[in-house]
Coordinates of C-alpha atoms in Angstrom, one line a residue:
Chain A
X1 CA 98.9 98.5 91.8
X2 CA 98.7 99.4 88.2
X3 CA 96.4 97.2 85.8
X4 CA 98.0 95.4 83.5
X5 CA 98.0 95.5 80.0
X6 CA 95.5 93.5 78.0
X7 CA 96.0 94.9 74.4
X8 CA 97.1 91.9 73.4
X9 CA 93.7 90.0 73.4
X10 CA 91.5 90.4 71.4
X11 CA 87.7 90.2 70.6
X12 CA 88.3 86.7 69.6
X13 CA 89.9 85.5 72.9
X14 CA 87.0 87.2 74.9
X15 CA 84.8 84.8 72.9
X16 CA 86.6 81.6 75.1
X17 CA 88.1 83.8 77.9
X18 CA 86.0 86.4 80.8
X19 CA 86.7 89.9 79.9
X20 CA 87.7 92.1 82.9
X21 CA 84.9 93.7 84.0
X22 CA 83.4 96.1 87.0
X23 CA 83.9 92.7 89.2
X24 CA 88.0 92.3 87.8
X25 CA 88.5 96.0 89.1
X26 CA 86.7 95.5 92.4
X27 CA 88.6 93.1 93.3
X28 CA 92.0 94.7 91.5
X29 CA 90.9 97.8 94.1
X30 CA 91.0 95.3 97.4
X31 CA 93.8 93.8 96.9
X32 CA 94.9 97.1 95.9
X33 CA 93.8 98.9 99.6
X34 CA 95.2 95.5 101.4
X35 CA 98.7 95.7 100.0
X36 CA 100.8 96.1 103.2
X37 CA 98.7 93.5 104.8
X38 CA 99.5 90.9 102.1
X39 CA 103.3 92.0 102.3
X40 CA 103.5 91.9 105.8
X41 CA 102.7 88.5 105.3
X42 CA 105.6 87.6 103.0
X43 CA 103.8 85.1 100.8
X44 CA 105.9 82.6 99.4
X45 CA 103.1 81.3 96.9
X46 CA 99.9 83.0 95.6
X47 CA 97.2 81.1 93.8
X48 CA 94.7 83.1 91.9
X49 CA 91.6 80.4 90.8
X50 CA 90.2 80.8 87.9
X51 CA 92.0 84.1 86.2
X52 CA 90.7 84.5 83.1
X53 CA 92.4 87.1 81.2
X54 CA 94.9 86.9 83.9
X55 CA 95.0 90.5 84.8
X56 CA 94.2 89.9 88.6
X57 CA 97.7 87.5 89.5
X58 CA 99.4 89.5 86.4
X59 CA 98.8 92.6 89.0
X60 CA 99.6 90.3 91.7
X61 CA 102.8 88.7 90.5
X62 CA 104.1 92.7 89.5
X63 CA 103.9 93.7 93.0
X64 CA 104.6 90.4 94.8
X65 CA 108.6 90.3 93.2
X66 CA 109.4 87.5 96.2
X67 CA 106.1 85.3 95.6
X68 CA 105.6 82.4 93.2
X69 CA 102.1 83.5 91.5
X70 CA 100.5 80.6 90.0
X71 CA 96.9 80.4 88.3
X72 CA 94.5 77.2 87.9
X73 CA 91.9 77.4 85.5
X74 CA 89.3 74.8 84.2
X75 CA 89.3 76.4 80.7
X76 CA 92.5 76.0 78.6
X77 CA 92.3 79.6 77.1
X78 CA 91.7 81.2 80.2
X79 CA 95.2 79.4 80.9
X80 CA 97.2 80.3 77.6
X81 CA 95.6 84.3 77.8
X82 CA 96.7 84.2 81.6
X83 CA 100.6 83.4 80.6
X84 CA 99.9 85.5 77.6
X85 CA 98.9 88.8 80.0
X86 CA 102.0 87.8 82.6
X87 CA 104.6 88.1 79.6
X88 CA 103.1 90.8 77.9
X89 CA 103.4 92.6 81.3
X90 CA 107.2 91.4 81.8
X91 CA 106.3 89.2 84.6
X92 CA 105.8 85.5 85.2
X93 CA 102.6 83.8 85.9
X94 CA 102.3 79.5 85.8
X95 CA 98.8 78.7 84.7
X96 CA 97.7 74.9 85.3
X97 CA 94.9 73.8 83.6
X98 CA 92.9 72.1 86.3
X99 CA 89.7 72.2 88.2
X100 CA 90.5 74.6 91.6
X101 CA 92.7 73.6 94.1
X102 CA 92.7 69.6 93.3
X103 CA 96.3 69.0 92.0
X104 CA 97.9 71.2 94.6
X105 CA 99.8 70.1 97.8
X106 CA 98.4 70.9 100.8
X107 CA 98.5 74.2 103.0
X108 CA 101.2 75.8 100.4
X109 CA 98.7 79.1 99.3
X110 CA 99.5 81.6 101.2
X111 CA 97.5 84.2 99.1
X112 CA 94.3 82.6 97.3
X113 CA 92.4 85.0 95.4
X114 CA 89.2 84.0 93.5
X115 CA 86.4 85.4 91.7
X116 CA 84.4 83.2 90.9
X117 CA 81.4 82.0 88.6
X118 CA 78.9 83.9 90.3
X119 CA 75.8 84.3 88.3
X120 CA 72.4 82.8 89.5
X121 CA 71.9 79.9 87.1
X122 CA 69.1 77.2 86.9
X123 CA 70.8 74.0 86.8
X124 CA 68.4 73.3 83.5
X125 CA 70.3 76.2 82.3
X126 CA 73.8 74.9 83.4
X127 CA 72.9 71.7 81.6
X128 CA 72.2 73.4 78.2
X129 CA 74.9 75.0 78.4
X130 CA 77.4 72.7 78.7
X131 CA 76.3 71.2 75.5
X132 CA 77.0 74.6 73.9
X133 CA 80.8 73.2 74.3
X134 CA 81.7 76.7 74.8
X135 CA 84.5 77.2 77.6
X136 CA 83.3 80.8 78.7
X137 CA 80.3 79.1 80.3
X138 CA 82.5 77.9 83.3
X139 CA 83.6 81.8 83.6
X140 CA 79.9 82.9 84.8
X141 CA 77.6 79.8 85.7
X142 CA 77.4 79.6 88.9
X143 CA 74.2 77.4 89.4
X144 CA 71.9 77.8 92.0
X145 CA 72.6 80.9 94.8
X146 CA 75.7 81.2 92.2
X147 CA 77.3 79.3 94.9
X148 CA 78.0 76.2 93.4
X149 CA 81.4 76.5 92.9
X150 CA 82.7 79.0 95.8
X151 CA 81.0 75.8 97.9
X152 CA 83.2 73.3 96.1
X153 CA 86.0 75.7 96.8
X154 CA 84.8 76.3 100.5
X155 CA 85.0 72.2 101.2
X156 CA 89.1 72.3 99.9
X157 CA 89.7 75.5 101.6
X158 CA 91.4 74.4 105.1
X159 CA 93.1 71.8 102.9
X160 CA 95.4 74.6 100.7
X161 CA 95.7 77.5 102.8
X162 CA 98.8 78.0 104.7
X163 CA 98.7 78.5 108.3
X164 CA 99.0 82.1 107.3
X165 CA 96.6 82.3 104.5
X166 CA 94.7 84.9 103.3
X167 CA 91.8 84.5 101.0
X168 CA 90.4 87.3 98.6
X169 CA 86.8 85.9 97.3
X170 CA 84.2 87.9 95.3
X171 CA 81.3 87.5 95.9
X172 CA 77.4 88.8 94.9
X173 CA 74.7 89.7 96.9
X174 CA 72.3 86.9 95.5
X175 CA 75.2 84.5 96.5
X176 CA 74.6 85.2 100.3
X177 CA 77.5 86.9 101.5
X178 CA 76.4 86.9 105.1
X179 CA 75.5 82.8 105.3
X180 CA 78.8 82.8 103.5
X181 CA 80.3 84.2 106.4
X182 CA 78.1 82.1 108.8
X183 CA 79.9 79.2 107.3
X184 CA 83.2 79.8 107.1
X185 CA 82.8 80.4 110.5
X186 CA 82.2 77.0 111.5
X187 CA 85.0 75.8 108.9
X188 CA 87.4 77.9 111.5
X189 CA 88.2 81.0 109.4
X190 CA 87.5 84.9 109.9
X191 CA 85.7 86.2 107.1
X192 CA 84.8 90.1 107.3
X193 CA 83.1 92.1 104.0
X194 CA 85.9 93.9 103.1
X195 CA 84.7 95.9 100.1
X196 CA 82.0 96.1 99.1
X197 CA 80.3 98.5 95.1
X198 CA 76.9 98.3 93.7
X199 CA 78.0 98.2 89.6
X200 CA 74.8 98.6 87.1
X201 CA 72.4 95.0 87.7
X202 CA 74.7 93.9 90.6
X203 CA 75.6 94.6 94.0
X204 CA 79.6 92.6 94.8
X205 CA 81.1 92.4 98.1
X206 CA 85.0 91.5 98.8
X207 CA 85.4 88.8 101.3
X208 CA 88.8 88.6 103.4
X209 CA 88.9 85.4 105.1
X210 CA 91.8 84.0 107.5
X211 CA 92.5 81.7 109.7
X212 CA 91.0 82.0 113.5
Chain B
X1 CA 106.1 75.2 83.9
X2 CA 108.7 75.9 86.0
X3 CA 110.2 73.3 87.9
X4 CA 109.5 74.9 91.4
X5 CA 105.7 74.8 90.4
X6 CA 106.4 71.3 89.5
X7 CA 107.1 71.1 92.9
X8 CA 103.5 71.6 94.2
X9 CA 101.5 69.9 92.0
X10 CA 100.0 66.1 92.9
X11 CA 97.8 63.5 92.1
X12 CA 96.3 62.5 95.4
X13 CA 92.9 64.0 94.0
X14 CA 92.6 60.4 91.8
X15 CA 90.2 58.1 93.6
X16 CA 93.0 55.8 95.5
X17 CA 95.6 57.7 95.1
X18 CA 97.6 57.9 99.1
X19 CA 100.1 60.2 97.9
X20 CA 100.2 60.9 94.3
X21 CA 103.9 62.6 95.1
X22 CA 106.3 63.5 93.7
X23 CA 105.0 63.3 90.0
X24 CA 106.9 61.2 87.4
X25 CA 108.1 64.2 85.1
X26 CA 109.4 64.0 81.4
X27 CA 110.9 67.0 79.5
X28 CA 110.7 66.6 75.8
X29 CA 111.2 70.2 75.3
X30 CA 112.0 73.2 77.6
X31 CA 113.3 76.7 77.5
X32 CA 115.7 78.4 79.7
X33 CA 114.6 81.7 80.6
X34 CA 117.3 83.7 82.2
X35 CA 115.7 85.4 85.4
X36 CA 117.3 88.0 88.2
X37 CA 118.9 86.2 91.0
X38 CA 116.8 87.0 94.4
X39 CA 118.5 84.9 97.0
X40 CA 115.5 85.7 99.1
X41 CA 112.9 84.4 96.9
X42 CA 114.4 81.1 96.7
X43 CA 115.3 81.2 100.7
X44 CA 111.9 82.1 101.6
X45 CA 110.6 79.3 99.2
X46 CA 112.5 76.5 100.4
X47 CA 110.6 75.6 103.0
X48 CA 107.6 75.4 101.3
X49 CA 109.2 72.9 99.0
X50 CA 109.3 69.1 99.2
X51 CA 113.6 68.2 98.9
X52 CA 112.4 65.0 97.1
X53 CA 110.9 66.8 95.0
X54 CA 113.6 69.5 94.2
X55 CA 116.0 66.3 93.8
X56 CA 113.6 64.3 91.2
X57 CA 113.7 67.8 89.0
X58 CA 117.1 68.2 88.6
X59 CA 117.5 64.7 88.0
X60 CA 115.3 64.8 84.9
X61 CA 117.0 68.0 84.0
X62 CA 120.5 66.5 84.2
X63 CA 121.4 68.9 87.4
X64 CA 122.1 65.8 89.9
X65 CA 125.4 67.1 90.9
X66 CA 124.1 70.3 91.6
X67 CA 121.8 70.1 93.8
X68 CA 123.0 68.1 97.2
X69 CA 121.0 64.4 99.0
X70 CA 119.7 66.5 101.9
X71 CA 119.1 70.7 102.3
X72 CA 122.3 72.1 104.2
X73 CA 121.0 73.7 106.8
X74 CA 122.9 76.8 106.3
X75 CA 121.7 77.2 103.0
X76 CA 121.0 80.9 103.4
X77 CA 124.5 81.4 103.7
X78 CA 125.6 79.0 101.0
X79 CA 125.3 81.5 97.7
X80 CA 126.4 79.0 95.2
X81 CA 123.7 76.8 96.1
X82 CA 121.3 79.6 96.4
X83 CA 122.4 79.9 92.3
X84 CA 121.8 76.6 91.5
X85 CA 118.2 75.9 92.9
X86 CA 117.0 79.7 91.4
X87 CA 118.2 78.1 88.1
X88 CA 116.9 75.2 88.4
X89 CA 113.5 76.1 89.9
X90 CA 112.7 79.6 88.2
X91 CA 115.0 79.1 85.0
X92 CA 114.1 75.6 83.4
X93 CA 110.7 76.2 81.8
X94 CA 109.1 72.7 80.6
X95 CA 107.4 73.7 77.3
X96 CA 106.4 70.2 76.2
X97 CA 106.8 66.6 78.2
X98 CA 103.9 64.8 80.9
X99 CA 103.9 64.0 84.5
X100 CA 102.9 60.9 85.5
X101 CA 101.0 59.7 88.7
X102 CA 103.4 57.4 90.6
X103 CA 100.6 55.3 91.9
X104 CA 98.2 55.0 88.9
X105 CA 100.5 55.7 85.8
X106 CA 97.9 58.1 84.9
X107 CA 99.7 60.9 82.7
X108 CA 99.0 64.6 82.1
X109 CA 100.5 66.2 79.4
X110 CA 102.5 69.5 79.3
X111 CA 101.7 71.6 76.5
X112 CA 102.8 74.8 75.6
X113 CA 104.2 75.3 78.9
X114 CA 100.6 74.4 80.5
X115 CA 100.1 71.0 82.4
X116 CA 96.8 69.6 81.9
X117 CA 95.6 68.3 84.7
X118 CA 92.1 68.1 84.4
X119 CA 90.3 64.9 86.0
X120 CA 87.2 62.7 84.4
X121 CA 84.2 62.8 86.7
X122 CA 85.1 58.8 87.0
X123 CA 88.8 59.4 88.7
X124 CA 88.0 61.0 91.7

């Protein structure tokens, strides 16, 4: 899969938007190693939460010529850059400006990729920041375990995935990977560490999760 | 937004709301972006869309005649009609207009090709 293009943003849009990082090409480089898997499963729709710059479903919706790529972000830039990164890669992403999977119909994602707001943050910290007004909070935050919102995600997750699903989620190793596991268990999916890369400060695994 | 995204997007995530589907939509501006024909996209996709739905877009988009009451069932061999939902699905791109909860009347606005469809903490 090559990596798209992002010269078109700039310093200024990484002020509102995430800016790929050693996490974006971790998880670029899984879904990368899993391609024939993911073809062999003939998505009709992927749903990548929370894109950011976009470059993750830009990479997606490149390879994926038969699959409807959509994106929901909570952040509006995060939404316009992720358009923004599809076209300037000469492919088509939809961005919705929502919070996760809330607005979708159910068991249509049949490719649900997320990385998400993963950093270990007091909720005393959340709180401050939020007052900030600044939209890039949402891109790191992730409260307390950083698993605030992969949780939120977690509860919705046998709602939206297909019967043939497949879910990329990143994931840190303050954020529990192995309860994470635990517990998707008992929510009736498979989830395995896929990848896994310590990066300077952080140590990130890939978890593939499907249906039992 | 592209009508076949239209297609999945609901507002059964508003406290009350039994089936927030299909969306009341308004185009006040849109853009038609020629796209390669891929007769098995759109097959592929069909089942994963809701026929009410497909009918309500091309309704608002003027298309009625186009698109039939019901899904033929051999659809896959029926290329005109293969044409006709690629252009209306993947071709119509609503740049500015709303959708509009059919339960609650609550509206979401489409901006610059983006729906915003985020929720208070009140409405769900």
């Amino acid at each position: 899969m090559e990596t798209p293009y992002t010269d078109h943003l700039t310093s200024i849009d990484y002020e509102q938007v995430y800016e790929p990082a050693e996490d974006s090409f971790l998880l670029l480089d899984a879904l990368e190693a899993d391609l024939s898997f993911i073809e062999s499963l003939q998505p009709q729709v992927c749903l990548e939460v929370g894109p950011g710059s976009g470059i993750i479903v830009t990479a997606l919706a490149k390879k994926l010529k038969e699959t409807l790529c959509l994106a929901t972000d909570i952040n509006p830039y995060a939404c316009k850059a992720t358009k923004k990164t599809a076209n300037h890669n000469g492919t088509f992403v939809e961005s919705i400006n929502c919070n996760l999977v809330d607005l979708l119909r159910k068991k249509t994602i049949d490719l649900l990729v997320f990385n998400p707001p993963y950093v270990v943050t007091s909720d005393e910290e959340l709180k401050n920041q939020s007052y900030t007004n600044s939209q890039i909070t949402f891109s790191w935050a992730g409260g307390v375990h950083g698993r605030r919102v992969i949780d939120e995600l977690l509860k919705s997750l046998d709602s939206i995935l297909s019967a043939k699903g497949v879910f990329y989620l990143l994931a840190l190793r303050e954020n529990k990977p192995d309860e994470l596991i635990i517990n998707l268990n008992t929510l009736g999916f498979t989830a395995i560490k896929f990848m896994e890369r310590r990066i300077p400060g952080e140590y990130l695994y890939i978890l593939k999760i499907t249906r039992k | 937004m592209r009508l076949s995204t239209y297609n999945f997007l609901t507002s059964k995530a508003i406290k009350g709301v039994k089936v927030g589907f299909p969306l009341k939509l308004t185009i006040a501006k849109q853009d038609v972006v020629e796209s390669e024909f891929n007769p098995t996209f759109i097959e592929r996709l069909l089942p994963r869309l809701d026929w009410s739905g497909i009918r309500l877009a091309a309704e608002v988009a003027g298309l009625n005649d186009d698109i039939p009451a019901e899904l033929p069932a051999n659809v896959a061999e029926n290329e005109e009609l293969l044409k006709k939902l690629h252009h209306l699905l993947l071709e119509i791109d609503v740049l500015e207009g709303q959708l509009e909860c059919p339960e609650t009347g609550r509206v979401f606005p489409i901006t610059d090709g983006i729906p915003n469809m985020l929720l208070n903490e009140d409405e769900v």
